[in-house]
PDB file of C-alpha atoms in Angstrom:
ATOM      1  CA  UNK A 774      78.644 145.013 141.211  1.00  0.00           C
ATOM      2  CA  UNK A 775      77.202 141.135 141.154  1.00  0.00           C
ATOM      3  CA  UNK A 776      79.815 140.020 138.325  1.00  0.00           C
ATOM      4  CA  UNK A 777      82.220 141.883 140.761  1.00  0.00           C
ATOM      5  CA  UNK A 778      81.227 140.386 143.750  1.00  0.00           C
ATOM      6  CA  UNK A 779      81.030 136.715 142.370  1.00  0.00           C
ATOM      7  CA  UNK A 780      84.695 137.080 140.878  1.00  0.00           C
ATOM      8  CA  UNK A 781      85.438 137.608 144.732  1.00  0.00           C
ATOM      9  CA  UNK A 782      83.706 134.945 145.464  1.00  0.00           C
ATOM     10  CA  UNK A 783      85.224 132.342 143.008  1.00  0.00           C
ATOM     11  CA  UNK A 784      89.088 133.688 143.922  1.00  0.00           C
ATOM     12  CA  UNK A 785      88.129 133.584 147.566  1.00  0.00           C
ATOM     13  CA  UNK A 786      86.359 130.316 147.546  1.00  0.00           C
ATOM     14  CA  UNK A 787      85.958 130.127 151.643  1.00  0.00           C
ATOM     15  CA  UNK A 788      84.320 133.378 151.828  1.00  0.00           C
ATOM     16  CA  UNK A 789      81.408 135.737 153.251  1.00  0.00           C
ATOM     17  CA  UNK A 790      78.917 137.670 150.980  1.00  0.00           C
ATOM     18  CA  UNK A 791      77.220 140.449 152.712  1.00  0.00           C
ATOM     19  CA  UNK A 792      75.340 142.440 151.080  1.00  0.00           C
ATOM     20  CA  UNK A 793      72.380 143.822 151.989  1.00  0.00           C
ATOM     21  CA  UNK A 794      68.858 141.970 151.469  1.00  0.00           C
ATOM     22  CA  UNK A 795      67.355 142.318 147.430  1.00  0.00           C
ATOM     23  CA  UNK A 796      70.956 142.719 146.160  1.00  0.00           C
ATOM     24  CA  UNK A 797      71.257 139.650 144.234  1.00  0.00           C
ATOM     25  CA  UNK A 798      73.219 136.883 146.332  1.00  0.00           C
ATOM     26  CA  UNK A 799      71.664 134.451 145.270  1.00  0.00           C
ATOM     27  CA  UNK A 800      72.273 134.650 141.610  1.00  0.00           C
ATOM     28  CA  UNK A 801      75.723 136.254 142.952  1.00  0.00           C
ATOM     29  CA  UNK A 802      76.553 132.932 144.367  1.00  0.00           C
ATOM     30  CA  UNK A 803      75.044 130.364 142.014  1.00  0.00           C
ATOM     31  CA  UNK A 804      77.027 132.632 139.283  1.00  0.00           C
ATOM     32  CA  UNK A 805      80.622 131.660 141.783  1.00  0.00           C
ATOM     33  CA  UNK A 806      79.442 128.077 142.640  1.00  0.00           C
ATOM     34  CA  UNK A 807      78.419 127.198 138.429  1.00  0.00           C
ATOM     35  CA  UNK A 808      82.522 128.078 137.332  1.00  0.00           C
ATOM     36  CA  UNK A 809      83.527 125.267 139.552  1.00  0.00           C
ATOM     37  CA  UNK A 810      83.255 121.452 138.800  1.00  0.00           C
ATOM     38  CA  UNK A 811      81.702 120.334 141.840  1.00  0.00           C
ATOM     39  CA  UNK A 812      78.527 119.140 143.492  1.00  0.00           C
ATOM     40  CA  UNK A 813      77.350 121.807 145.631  1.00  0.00           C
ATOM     41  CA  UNK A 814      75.093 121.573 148.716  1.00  0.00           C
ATOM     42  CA  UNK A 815      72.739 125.171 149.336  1.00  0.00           C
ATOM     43  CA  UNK A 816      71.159 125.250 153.425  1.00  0.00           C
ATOM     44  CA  UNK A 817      69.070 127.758 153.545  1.00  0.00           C
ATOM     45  CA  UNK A 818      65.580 128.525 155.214  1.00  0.00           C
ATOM     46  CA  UNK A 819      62.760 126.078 154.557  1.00  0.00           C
ATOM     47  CA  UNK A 820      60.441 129.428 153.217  1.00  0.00           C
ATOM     48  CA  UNK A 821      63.427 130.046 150.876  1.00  0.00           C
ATOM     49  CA  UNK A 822      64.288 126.783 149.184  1.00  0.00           C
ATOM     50  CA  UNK A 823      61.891 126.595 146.627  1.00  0.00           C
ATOM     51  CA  UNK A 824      63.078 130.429 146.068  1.00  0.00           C
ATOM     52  CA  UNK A 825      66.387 128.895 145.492  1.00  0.00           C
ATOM     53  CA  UNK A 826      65.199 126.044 143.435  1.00  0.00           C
ATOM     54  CA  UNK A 827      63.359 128.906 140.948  1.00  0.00           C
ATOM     55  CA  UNK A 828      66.752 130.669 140.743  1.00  0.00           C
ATOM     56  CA  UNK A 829      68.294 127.678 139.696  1.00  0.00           C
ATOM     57  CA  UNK A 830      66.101 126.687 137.051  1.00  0.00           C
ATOM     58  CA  UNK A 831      66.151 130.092 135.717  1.00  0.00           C
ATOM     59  CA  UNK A 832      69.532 130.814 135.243  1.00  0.00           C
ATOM     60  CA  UNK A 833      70.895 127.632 135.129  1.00  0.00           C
ATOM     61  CA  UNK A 834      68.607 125.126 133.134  1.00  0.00           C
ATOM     62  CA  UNK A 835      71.207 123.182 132.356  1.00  0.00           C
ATOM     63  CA  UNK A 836      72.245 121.842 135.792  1.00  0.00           C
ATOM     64  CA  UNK A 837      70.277 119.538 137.928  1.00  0.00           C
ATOM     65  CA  UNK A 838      69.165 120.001 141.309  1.00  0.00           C
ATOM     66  CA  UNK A 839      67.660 118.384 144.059  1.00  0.00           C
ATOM     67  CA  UNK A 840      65.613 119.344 146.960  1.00  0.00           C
ATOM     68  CA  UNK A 841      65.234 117.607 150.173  1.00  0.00           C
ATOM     69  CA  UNK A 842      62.149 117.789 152.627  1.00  0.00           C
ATOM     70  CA  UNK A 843      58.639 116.874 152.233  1.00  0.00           C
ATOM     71  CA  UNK A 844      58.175 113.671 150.303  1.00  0.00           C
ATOM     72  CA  UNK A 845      61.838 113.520 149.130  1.00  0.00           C
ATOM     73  CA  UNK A 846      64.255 112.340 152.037  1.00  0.00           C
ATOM     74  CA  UNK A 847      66.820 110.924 149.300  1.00  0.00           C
ATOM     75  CA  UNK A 848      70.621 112.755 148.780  1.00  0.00           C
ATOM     76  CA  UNK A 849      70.587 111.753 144.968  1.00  0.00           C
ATOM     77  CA  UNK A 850      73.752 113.334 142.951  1.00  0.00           C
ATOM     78  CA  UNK A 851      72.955 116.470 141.324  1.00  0.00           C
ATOM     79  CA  UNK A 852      74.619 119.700 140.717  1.00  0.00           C
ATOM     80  CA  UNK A 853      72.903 121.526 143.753  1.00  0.00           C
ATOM     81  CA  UNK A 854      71.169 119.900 146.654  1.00  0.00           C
ATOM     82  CA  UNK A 855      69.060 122.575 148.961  1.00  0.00           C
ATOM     83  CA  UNK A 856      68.311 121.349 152.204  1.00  0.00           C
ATOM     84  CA  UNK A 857      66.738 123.944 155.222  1.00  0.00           C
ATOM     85  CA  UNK A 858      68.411 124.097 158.841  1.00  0.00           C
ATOM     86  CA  UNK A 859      65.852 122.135 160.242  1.00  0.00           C
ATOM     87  CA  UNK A 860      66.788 118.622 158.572  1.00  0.00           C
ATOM     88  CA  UNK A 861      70.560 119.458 159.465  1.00  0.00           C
ATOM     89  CA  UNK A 862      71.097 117.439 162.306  1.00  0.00           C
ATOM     90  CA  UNK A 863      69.124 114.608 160.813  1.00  0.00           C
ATOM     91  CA  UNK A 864      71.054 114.673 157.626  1.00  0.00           C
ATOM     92  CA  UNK A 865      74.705 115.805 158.950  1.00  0.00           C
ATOM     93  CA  UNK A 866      76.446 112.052 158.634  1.00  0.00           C
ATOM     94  CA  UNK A 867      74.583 111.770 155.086  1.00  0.00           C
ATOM     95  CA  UNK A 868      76.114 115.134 153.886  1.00  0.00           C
ATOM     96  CA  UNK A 869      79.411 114.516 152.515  1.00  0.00           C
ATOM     97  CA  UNK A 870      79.805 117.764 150.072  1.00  0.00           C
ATOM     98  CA  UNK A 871      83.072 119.167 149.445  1.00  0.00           C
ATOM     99  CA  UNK A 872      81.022 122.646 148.230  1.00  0.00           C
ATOM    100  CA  UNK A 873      78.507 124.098 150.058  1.00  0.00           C
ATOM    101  CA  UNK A 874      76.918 127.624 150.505  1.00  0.00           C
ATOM    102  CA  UNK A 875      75.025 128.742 153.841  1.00  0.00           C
ATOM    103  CA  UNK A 876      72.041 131.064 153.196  1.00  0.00           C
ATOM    104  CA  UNK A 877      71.117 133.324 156.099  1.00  0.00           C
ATOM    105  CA  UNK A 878      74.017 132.000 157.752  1.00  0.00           C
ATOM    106  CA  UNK A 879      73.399 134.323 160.962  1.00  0.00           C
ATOM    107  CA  UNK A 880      71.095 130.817 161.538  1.00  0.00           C
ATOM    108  CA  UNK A 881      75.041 129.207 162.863  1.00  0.00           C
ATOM    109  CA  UNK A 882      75.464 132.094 165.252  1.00  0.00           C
ATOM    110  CA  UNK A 883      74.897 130.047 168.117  1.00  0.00           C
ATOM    111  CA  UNK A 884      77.530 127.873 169.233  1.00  0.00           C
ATOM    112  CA  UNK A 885      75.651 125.403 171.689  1.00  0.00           C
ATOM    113  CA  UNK A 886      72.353 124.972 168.807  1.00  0.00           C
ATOM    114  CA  UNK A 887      72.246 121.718 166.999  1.00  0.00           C
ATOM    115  CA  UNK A 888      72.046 123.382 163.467  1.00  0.00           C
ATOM    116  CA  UNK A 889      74.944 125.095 164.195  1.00  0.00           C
ATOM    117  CA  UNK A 890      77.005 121.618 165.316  1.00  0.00           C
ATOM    118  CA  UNK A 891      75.541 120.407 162.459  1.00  0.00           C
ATOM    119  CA  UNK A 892      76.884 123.052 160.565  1.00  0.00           C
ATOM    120  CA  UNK A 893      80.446 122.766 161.355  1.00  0.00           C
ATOM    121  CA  UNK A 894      80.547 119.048 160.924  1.00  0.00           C
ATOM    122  CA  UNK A 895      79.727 119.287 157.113  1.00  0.00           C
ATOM    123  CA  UNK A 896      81.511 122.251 156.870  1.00  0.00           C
ATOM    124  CA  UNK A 897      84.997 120.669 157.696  1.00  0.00           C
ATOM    125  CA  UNK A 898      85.298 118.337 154.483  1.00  0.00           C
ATOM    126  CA  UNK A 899      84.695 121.488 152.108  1.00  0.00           C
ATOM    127  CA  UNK A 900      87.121 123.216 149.976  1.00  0.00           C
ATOM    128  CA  UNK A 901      84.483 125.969 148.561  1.00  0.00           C
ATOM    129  CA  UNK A 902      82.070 127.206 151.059  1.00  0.00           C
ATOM    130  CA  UNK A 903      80.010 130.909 150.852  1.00  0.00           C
ATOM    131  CA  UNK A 904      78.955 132.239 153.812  1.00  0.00           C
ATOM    132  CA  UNK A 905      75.787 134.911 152.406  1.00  0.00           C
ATOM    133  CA  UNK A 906      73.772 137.638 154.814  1.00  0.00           C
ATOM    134  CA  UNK A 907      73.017 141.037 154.582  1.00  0.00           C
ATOM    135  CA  UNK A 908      73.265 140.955 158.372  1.00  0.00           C
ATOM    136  CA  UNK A 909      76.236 138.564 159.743  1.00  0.00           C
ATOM    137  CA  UNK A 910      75.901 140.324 162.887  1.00  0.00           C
ATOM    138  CA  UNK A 911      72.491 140.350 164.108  1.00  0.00           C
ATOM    139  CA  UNK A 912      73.336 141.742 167.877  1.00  0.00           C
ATOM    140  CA  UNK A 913      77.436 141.505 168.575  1.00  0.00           C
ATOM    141  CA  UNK A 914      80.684 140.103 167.044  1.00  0.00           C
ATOM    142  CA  UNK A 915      80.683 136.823 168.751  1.00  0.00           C
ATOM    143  CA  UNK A 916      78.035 136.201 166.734  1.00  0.00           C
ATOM    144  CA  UNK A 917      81.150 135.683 163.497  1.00  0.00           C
ATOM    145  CA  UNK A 918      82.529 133.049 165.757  1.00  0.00           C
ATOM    146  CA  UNK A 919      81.002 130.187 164.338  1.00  0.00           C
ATOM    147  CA  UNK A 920      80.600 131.372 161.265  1.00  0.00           C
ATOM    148  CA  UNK A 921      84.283 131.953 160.844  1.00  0.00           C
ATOM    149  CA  UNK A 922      85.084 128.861 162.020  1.00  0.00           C
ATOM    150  CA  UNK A 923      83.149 127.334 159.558  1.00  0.00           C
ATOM    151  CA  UNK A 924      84.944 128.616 156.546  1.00  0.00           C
ATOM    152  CA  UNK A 925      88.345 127.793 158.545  1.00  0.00           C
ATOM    153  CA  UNK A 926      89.616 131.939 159.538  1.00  0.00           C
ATOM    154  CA  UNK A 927      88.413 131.259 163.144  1.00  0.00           C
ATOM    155  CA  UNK A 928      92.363 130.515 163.586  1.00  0.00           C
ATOM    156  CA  UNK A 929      93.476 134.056 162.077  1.00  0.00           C
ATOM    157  CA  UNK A 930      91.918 135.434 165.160  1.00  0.00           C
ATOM    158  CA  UNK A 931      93.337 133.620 167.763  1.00  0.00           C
ATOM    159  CA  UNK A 932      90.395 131.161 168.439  1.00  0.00           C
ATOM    160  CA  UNK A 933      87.386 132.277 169.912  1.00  0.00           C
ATOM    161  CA  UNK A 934      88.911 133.427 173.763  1.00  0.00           C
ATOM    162  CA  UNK A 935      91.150 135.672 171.715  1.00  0.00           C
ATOM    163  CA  UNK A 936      88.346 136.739 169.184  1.00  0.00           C
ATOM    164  CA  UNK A 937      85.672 137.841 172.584  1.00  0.00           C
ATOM    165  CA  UNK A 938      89.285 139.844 174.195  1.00  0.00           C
ATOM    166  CA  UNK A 939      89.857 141.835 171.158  1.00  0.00           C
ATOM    167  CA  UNK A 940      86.535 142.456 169.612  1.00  0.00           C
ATOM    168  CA  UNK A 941      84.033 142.103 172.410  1.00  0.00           C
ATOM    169  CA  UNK A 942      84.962 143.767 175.082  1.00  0.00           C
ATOM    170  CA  UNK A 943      85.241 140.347 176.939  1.00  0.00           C
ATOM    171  CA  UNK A 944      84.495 140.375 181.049  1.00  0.00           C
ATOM    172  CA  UNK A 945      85.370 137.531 183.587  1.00  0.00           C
ATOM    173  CA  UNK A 946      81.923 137.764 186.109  1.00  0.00           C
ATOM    174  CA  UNK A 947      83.743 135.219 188.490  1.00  0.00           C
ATOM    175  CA  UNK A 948      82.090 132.602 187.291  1.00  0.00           C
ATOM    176  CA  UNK A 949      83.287 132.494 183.426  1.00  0.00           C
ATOM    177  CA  UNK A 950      83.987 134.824 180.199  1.00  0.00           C
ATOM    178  CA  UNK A 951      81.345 137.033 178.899  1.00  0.00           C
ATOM    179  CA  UNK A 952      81.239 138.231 175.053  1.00  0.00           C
ATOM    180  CA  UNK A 953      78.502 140.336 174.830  1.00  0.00           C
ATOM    181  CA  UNK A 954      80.083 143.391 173.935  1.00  0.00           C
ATOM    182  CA  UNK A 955      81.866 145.277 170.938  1.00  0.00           C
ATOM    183  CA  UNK A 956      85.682 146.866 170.385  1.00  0.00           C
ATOM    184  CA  UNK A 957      87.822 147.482 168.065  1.00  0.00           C
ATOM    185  CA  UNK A 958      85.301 147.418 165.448  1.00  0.00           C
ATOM    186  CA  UNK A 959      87.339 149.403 162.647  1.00  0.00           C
ATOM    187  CA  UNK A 960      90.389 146.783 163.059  1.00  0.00           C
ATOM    188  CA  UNK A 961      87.739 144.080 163.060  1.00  0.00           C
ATOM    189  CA  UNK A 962      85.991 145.179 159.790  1.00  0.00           C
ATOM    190  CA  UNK A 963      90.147 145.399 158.276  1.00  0.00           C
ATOM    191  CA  UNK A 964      90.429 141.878 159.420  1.00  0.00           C
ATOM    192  CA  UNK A 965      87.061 140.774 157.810  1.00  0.00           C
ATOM    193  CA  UNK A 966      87.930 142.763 154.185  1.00  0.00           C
ATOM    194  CA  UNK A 967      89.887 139.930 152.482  1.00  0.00           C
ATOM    195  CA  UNK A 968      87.441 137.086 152.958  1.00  0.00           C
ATOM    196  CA  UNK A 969      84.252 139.212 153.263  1.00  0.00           C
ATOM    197  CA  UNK A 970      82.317 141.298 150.081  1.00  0.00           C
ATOM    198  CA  UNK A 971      80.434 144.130 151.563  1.00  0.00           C
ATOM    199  CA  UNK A 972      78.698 147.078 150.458  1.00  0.00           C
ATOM    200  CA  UNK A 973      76.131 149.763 150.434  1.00  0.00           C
TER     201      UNK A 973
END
């Protein structure tokens, strides 16, 4: 199922990878990201980077890779860069990487959070860009919002008005638009299929 999964991943190279937590996604991923010839940029937790820098190093010894935070505060080229969603914001006009994976990316959920602006800056220069998370929806399906717009689907929807009307039960209070409910979740997970790889 992980050589499956990263052969969706490589012919669906703006994509989500959801499976659940111990499954593999990061070697899933790294598998994808090492068939193409690009530089790619991995923001992830800061308790999980040096996780990701192990990976690397194990299955990969032939690439490079550099990790920023601590001590090191310089983008130097290398094959993957990990950086954690708390150096984002500080880093966003430095990032110019036309490959990138978010780890955890329920951490972009929320529209109005720096990390998450931060997010969809870099994202918009990228031609390959995984999305992984055993849980893309931690509470309700605005919650994909962002994260769709960052791998460029958010459009397929409608935008995100459209998105809250047909997928979470969206309510005008008289004072604006609320998306904190959930509808149509079978034609929602139909709509997801193509770009995301799920399973149990």
């Amino acid at each position: 199922f992980q050589g499956h999964a990263a052969e969706f991943l490589i012919f669906n190279p703006k994509s989500f990878l959801a499976l659940p937590c111990g499954t593999g996604k990061t070697i899933i991923s790294l598998s994808a990201a090492n068939m193409f010839n690009s530089e790619w940029l991995i923001v992830t937790k800061a308790t999980l980077k040096y996780n990701w820098q192990r990976e690397i190093h194990k299955w990969f010894p032939h690439t490079t890779n550099n990790l920023i935070g601590g001590k090191n505060k310089l983008i130097t080229s290398a094959d993957f860069t990990i950086i954690n969603y708390d150096l984002l914001d500080a880093y966003k006009d430095k990032l110019k990487f036309k490959s990138i994976i978010f780890d955890e990316c329920h951490a972009i959920k929320n529209a109005k959070s720096k990390r998450t602006k931060a997010a969809l800056k870099i994202s918009k220069s990228a031609d390959n860009l995984y999305l992984l998370s055993g849980t893309p929806i931690i509470n309700r399906p605005f919650e994909l919002v962002t994260q769709l717009k960052a791998i460029g689907k958010l459009d397929d929807f409608g935008g995100a008005h459209q998105f809250g009307l047909d997928f979470c039960s969206a309510e005008h209070n008289g004072f604006g638009w609320q998306y904190t409910g959930a509808s149509n979740l079978d034609e929602l997970y139909l709509r997801l299929k193509p770009f995301m790889y799920r399973a149990t």
